[in-house]
């Protein structure tokens, strides 16, 4: 009789399925692994495992999360991970039942996203532009400032997820490109338009990286630093880095963005790449864009995900009725 698979083995099989069949990315897989490892540890203390757990055991785990002070959103995410796991075990005939099928999650209100005003974004863009044009900056400082300005312009012009932004290929910055192809969640591709400001920022940044590459030619000293600069300039990524991924990390960009926020007179805690993505969507809707178009630009599979921005549409409709209705008070 074959040995019963461990929770670790079952988690590995489950994550392999998510990656192969649903195109789940590294961040999604890491989140599932953390959640399921915590769930397995809880069951282990009770002498149970994924194969033997019953519905009451799952309820006990959710109650334990609440006791530990987890927010309702975090509890709901853990429950979602368990549901997906046990559905997988049922489909693979590792279990004959699904103990998570009848569980209900915590009630949670959906909060409105943090959004910067158009004036706030303009302040950050102006400050980033000033830093990129500073006459007293060294070549490395100027290159870093141009990179940040380029990142900011492209992010606000496209609403890309930060992971999509930092992993853009160098080919995305073609001279006459009016659209870029973005590979998003589930390995799905979508076309996103670029405005003139973003295209110019990309061109200026690429020109600076090419100039840096030229500075490394003919050195011949072999001190290692020149070869590193040359390898960055020759990278396939638009925003290369020395890290394992080969491109700028999300965390590095987030730190640079918060520093820019402070330099622009804004509170760092109010600014992040995701907040700028929210600003992109909210400002489009405020200016009359269709919700379905914004859904496509953001890469949302389900319109319900985009509907979090409907508060912007509602406010705009109220102002239209107030200002344009013939019976409105003047």
mmCIF file of N, CA, C and O in Angstrom, residues 186-239:
data_model
loop_
_atom_site.group_PDB
_atom_site.id
_atom_site.type_symbol
_atom_site.label_atom_id
_atom_site.label_comp_id
_atom_site.label_asym_id
_atom_site.label_seq_id
_atom_site.Cartn_x
_atom_site.Cartn_y
_atom_site.Cartn_z
ATOM 1 N N UNK A 186 -1.867 35.306 -15.239
ATOM 2 C CA UNK A 186 -2.265 34.166 -16.042
ATOM 3 C C UNK A 186 -1.569 34.108 -17.380
ATOM 4 O O UNK A 186 -2.034 33.435 -18.303
ATOM 5 N N UNK A 187 -0.474 34.854 -17.505
ATOM 6 C CA UNK A 187 0.310 34.877 -18.752
ATOM 7 C C UNK A 187 -0.499 35.423 -19.928
ATOM 8 O O UNK A 187 -0.196 35.147 -21.090
ATOM 9 N N UNK A 188 -1.533 36.221 -19.624
ATOM 10 C CA UNK A 188 -2.375 36.786 -20.682
ATOM 11 C C UNK A 188 -1.777 38.097 -21.184
ATOM 12 O O UNK A 188 -1.274 38.894 -20.404
ATOM 13 N N UNK A 189 -1.859 38.295 -22.496
ATOM 14 C CA UNK A 189 -1.322 39.511 -23.101
ATOM 15 C C UNK A 189 -2.432 40.509 -23.386
ATOM 16 O O UNK A 189 -3.571 40.127 -23.675
ATOM 17 N N UNK A 190 -2.094 41.789 -23.274
ATOM 18 C CA UNK A 190 -3.044 42.836 -23.645
ATOM 19 C C UNK A 190 -2.270 44.002 -24.231
ATOM 20 O O UNK A 190 -1.075 44.180 -23.942
ATOM 21 N N UNK A 191 -2.940 44.788 -25.049
ATOM 22 C CA UNK A 191 -2.341 45.984 -25.639
ATOM 23 C C UNK A 191 -2.705 47.196 -24.800
ATOM 24 O O UNK A 191 -3.869 47.386 -24.433
ATOM 25 N N UNK A 192 -1.707 48.018 -24.486
ATOM 26 C CA UNK A 192 -1.930 49.224 -23.686
ATOM 27 C C UNK A 192 -1.337 50.414 -24.436
ATOM 28 O O UNK A 192 -0.182 50.363 -24.870
ATOM 29 N N UNK A 193 -2.120 51.483 -24.636
ATOM 30 C CA UNK A 193 -1.602 52.649 -25.365
ATOM 31 C C UNK A 193 -0.634 53.469 -24.526
ATOM 32 O O UNK A 193 -0.726 53.503 -23.295
ATOM 33 N N UNK A 194 0.296 54.142 -25.205
ATOM 34 C CA UNK A 194 1.242 55.050 -24.557
ATOM 35 C C UNK A 194 0.961 56.476 -25.000
ATOM 36 O O UNK A 194 0.673 56.714 -26.181
ATOM 37 N N UNK A 195 1.050 57.432 -24.095
ATOM 38 C CA UNK A 195 0.897 58.827 -24.504
ATOM 39 C C UNK A 195 2.272 59.406 -24.871
ATOM 40 O O UNK A 195 3.307 58.769 -24.703
ATOM 41 N N UNK A 196 2.273 60.619 -25.370
ATOM 42 C CA UNK A 196 3.508 61.232 -25.853
ATOM 43 C C UNK A 196 4.515 61.445 -24.734
ATOM 44 O O UNK A 196 5.728 61.247 -24.909
ATOM 45 N N UNK A 197 4.032 61.834 -23.540
ATOM 46 C CA UNK A 197 4.941 62.073 -22.413
ATOM 47 C C UNK A 197 5.672 60.797 -22.022
ATOM 48 O O UNK A 197 6.882 60.812 -21.740
ATOM 49 N N UNK A 198 4.953 59.673 -21.986
ATOM 50 C CA UNK A 198 5.586 58.402 -21.634
ATOM 51 C C UNK A 198 6.587 57.969 -22.696
ATOM 52 O O UNK A 198 7.686 57.492 -22.372
ATOM 53 N N UNK A 199 6.233 58.166 -23.959
ATOM 54 C CA UNK A 199 7.159 57.785 -25.032
ATOM 55 C C UNK A 199 8.443 58.613 -24.977
ATOM 56 O O UNK A 199 9.541 58.104 -25.166
ATOM 57 N N UNK A 200 8.303 59.917 -24.696
ATOM 58 C CA UNK A 200 9.477 60.787 -24.625
ATOM 59 C C UNK A 200 10.348 60.424 -23.421
ATOM 60 O O UNK A 200 11.577 60.420 -23.502
ATOM 61 N N UNK A 201 9.707 60.107 -22.294
ATOM 62 C CA UNK A 201 10.462 59.720 -21.098
ATOM 63 C C UNK A 201 11.246 58.433 -21.355
ATOM 64 O O UNK A 201 12.394 58.295 -20.918
ATOM 65 N N UNK A 202 10.633 57.502 -22.076
ATOM 66 C CA UNK A 202 11.326 56.261 -22.412
ATOM 67 C C UNK A 202 12.506 56.532 -23.350
ATOM 68 O O UNK A 202 13.593 55.958 -23.180
ATOM 69 N N UNK A 203 12.298 57.407 -24.316
ATOM 70 C CA UNK A 203 13.363 57.730 -25.266
ATOM 71 C C UNK A 203 14.543 58.393 -24.566
ATOM 72 O O UNK A 203 15.705 58.056 -24.823
ATOM 73 N N UNK A 204 14.263 59.336 -23.660
ATOM 74 C CA UNK A 204 15.334 60.028 -22.936
ATOM 75 C C UNK A 204 16.100 59.060 -22.037
ATOM 76 O O UNK A 204 17.332 59.126 -21.934
ATOM 77 N N UNK A 205 15.360 58.168 -21.390
ATOM 78 C CA UNK A 205 15.992 57.204 -20.497
ATOM 79 C C UNK A 205 16.869 56.229 -21.287
ATOM 80 O O UNK A 205 18.006 55.928 -20.894
ATOM 81 N N UNK A 206 16.371 55.752 -22.434
ATOM 82 C CA UNK A 206 17.158 54.831 -23.254
ATOM 83 C C UNK A 206 18.405 55.505 -23.807
ATOM 84 O O UNK A 206 19.477 54.888 -23.889
ATOM 85 N N UNK A 207 18.270 56.774 -24.192
ATOM 86 C CA UNK A 207 19.432 57.507 -24.695
ATOM 87 C C UNK A 207 20.509 57.598 -23.618
ATOM 88 O O UNK A 207 21.706 57.462 -23.903
ATOM 89 N N UNK A 208 20.086 57.793 -22.374
ATOM 90 C CA UNK A 208 21.046 57.879 -21.270
ATOM 91 C C UNK A 208 21.709 56.525 -21.009
ATOM 92 O O UNK A 208 22.906 56.452 -20.726
ATOM 93 N N UNK A 209 20.939 55.437 -21.098
ATOM 94 C CA UNK A 209 21.533 54.115 -20.893
ATOM 95 C C UNK A 209 22.497 53.774 -22.023
ATOM 96 O O UNK A 209 23.547 53.163 -21.794
ATOM 97 N N UNK A 210 22.176 54.180 -23.246
ATOM 98 C CA UNK A 210 23.085 53.945 -24.370
ATOM 99 C C UNK A 210 24.377 54.746 -24.195
ATOM 100 O O UNK A 210 25.467 54.269 -24.525
ATOM 101 N N UNK A 211 24.243 55.971 -23.677
ATOM 102 C CA UNK A 211 25.430 56.790 -23.436
ATOM 103 C C UNK A 211 26.305 56.150 -22.360
ATOM 104 O O UNK A 211 27.535 56.143 -22.454
ATOM 105 N N UNK A 212 25.663 55.578 -21.326
ATOM 106 C CA UNK A 212 26.411 54.898 -20.273
ATOM 107 C C UNK A 212 27.125 53.680 -20.831
ATOM 108 O O UNK A 212 28.255 53.376 -20.450
ATOM 109 N N UNK A 213 26.480 53.006 -21.760
ATOM 110 C CA UNK A 213 27.100 51.848 -22.400
ATOM 111 C C UNK A 213 28.331 52.277 -23.190
ATOM 112 O O UNK A 213 29.376 51.620 -23.164
ATOM 113 N N UNK A 214 28.220 53.418 -23.883
ATOM 114 C CA UNK A 214 29.350 53.925 -24.660
ATOM 115 C C UNK A 214 30.530 54.277 -23.789
ATOM 116 O O UNK A 214 31.685 54.106 -24.172
ATOM 117 N N UNK A 215 30.239 54.755 -22.569
ATOM 118 C CA UNK A 215 31.320 55.139 -21.651
ATOM 119 C C UNK A 215 32.145 53.945 -21.201
ATOM 120 O O UNK A 215 33.286 54.090 -20.761
ATOM 121 N N UNK A 216 31.552 52.735 -21.288
ATOM 122 C CA UNK A 216 32.267 51.552 -20.799
ATOM 123 C C UNK A 216 33.128 50.911 -21.878
ATOM 124 O O UNK A 216 33.936 50.041 -21.592
ATOM 125 N N UNK A 217 32.955 51.326 -23.136
ATOM 126 C CA UNK A 217 33.713 50.704 -24.224
ATOM 127 C C UNK A 217 35.178 51.160 -24.189
ATOM 128 O O UNK A 217 35.485 52.309 -23.907
ATOM 129 N N UNK A 218 36.050 50.258 -24.521
ATOM 130 C CA UNK A 218 37.460 50.597 -24.661
ATOM 131 C C UNK A 218 38.170 50.847 -23.360
ATOM 132 O O UNK A 218 39.276 51.366 -23.350
ATOM 133 N N UNK A 219 37.522 50.474 -22.231
ATOM 134 C CA UNK A 219 38.176 50.696 -20.949
ATOM 135 C C UNK A 219 39.386 49.767 -20.807
ATOM 136 O O UNK A 219 40.497 50.196 -20.562
ATOM 137 N N UNK A 220 39.107 48.450 -20.943
ATOM 138 C CA UNK A 220 40.179 47.467 -20.967
ATOM 139 C C UNK A 220 40.877 47.254 -19.641
ATOM 140 O O UNK A 220 41.869 46.542 -19.564
ATOM 141 N N UNK A 221 40.380 47.864 -18.564
ATOM 142 C CA UNK A 221 41.081 47.720 -17.281
ATOM 143 C C UNK A 221 40.609 46.496 -16.512
ATOM 144 O O UNK A 221 41.278 46.049 -15.598
ATOM 145 N N UNK A 222 39.444 46.021 -16.870
ATOM 146 C CA UNK A 222 38.961 44.791 -16.241
ATOM 147 C C UNK A 222 38.744 44.910 -14.749
ATOM 148 O O UNK A 222 39.020 43.979 -14.004
ATOM 149 N N UNK A 223 38.289 46.068 -14.264
ATOM 150 C CA UNK A 223 38.085 46.224 -12.828
ATOM 151 C C UNK A 223 36.737 45.688 -12.370
ATOM 152 O O UNK A 223 36.410 45.732 -11.200
ATOM 153 N N UNK A 224 35.927 45.202 -13.307
ATOM 154 C CA UNK A 224 34.627 44.628 -12.949
ATOM 155 C C UNK A 224 33.508 45.622 -13.016
ATOM 156 O O UNK A 224 32.391 45.300 -13.385
ATOM 157 N N UNK A 225 33.750 46.872 -12.657
ATOM 158 C CA UNK A 225 32.670 47.853 -12.640
ATOM 159 C C UNK A 225 32.204 48.176 -14.052
ATOM 160 O O UNK A 225 31.025 48.299 -14.316
ATOM 161 N N UNK A 226 33.116 48.333 -14.978
ATOM 162 C CA UNK A 226 32.738 48.658 -16.344
ATOM 163 C C UNK A 226 31.944 47.530 -16.961
ATOM 164 O O UNK A 226 30.964 47.749 -17.660
ATOM 165 N N UNK A 227 32.347 46.280 -16.694
ATOM 166 C CA UNK A 227 31.636 45.154 -17.278
ATOM 167 C C UNK A 227 30.221 45.080 -16.739
ATOM 168 O O UNK A 227 29.289 44.700 -17.444
ATOM 169 N N UNK A 228 30.033 45.454 -15.469
ATOM 170 C CA UNK A 228 28.682 45.457 -14.911
ATOM 171 C C UNK A 228 27.809 46.503 -15.595
ATOM 172 O O UNK A 228 26.671 46.258 -15.960
ATOM 173 N N UNK A 229 28.350 47.710 -15.770
ATOM 174 C CA UNK A 229 27.585 48.755 -16.451
ATOM 175 C C UNK A 229 27.235 48.316 -17.861
ATOM 176 O O UNK A 229 26.122 48.517 -18.335
ATOM 177 N N UNK A 230 28.205 47.711 -18.542
ATOM 178 C CA UNK A 230 27.957 47.264 -19.903
ATOM 179 C C UNK A 230 26.886 46.195 -19.967
ATOM 180 O O UNK A 230 26.042 46.193 -20.856
ATOM 181 N N UNK A 231 26.875 45.291 -18.972
ATOM 182 C CA UNK A 231 25.881 44.227 -18.971
ATOM 183 C C UNK A 231 24.488 44.784 -18.735
ATOM 184 O O UNK A 231 23.507 44.275 -19.260
ATOM 185 N N UNK A 232 24.387 45.844 -17.918
ATOM 186 C CA UNK A 232 23.088 46.473 -17.702
ATOM 187 C C UNK A 232 22.587 47.117 -18.981
ATOM 188 O O UNK A 232 21.418 46.998 -19.350
ATOM 189 N N UNK A 233 23.452 47.823 -19.675
ATOM 190 C CA UNK A 233 23.048 48.512 -20.886
ATOM 191 C C UNK A 233 22.635 47.522 -21.962
ATOM 192 O O UNK A 233 21.794 47.828 -22.809
ATOM 193 N N UNK A 234 23.217 46.322 -21.945
ATOM 194 C CA UNK A 234 22.912 45.317 -22.959
ATOM 195 C C UNK A 234 21.764 44.403 -22.543
ATOM 196 O O UNK A 234 21.437 43.462 -23.249
ATOM 197 N N UNK A 235 21.178 44.656 -21.391
ATOM 198 C CA UNK A 235 20.122 43.788 -20.870
ATOM 199 C C UNK A 235 18.891 43.800 -21.767
ATOM 200 O O UNK A 235 18.610 44.778 -22.458
ATOM 201 N N UNK A 236 18.132 42.708 -21.717
ATOM 202 C CA UNK A 236 16.879 42.638 -22.477
ATOM 203 C C UNK A 236 15.757 43.402 -21.786
ATOM 204 O O UNK A 236 14.699 43.631 -22.356
ATOM 205 N N UNK A 237 15.983 43.789 -20.509
ATOM 206 C CA UNK A 237 14.960 44.497 -19.743
ATOM 207 C C UNK A 237 15.066 46.002 -19.941
ATOM 208 O O UNK A 237 16.155 46.538 -20.101
ATOM 209 N N UNK A 238 13.917 46.672 -19.895
ATOM 210 C CA UNK A 238 13.904 48.126 -19.991
ATOM 211 C C UNK A 238 14.496 48.756 -18.731
ATOM 212 O O UNK A 238 15.179 49.781 -18.800
ATOM 213 N N UNK A 239 14.244 48.133 -17.580
ATOM 214 C CA UNK A 239 14.754 48.638 -16.306
ATOM 215 C C UNK A 239 15.629 47.554 -15.663
ATOM 216 O O UNK A 239 15.207 46.873 -14.727
#
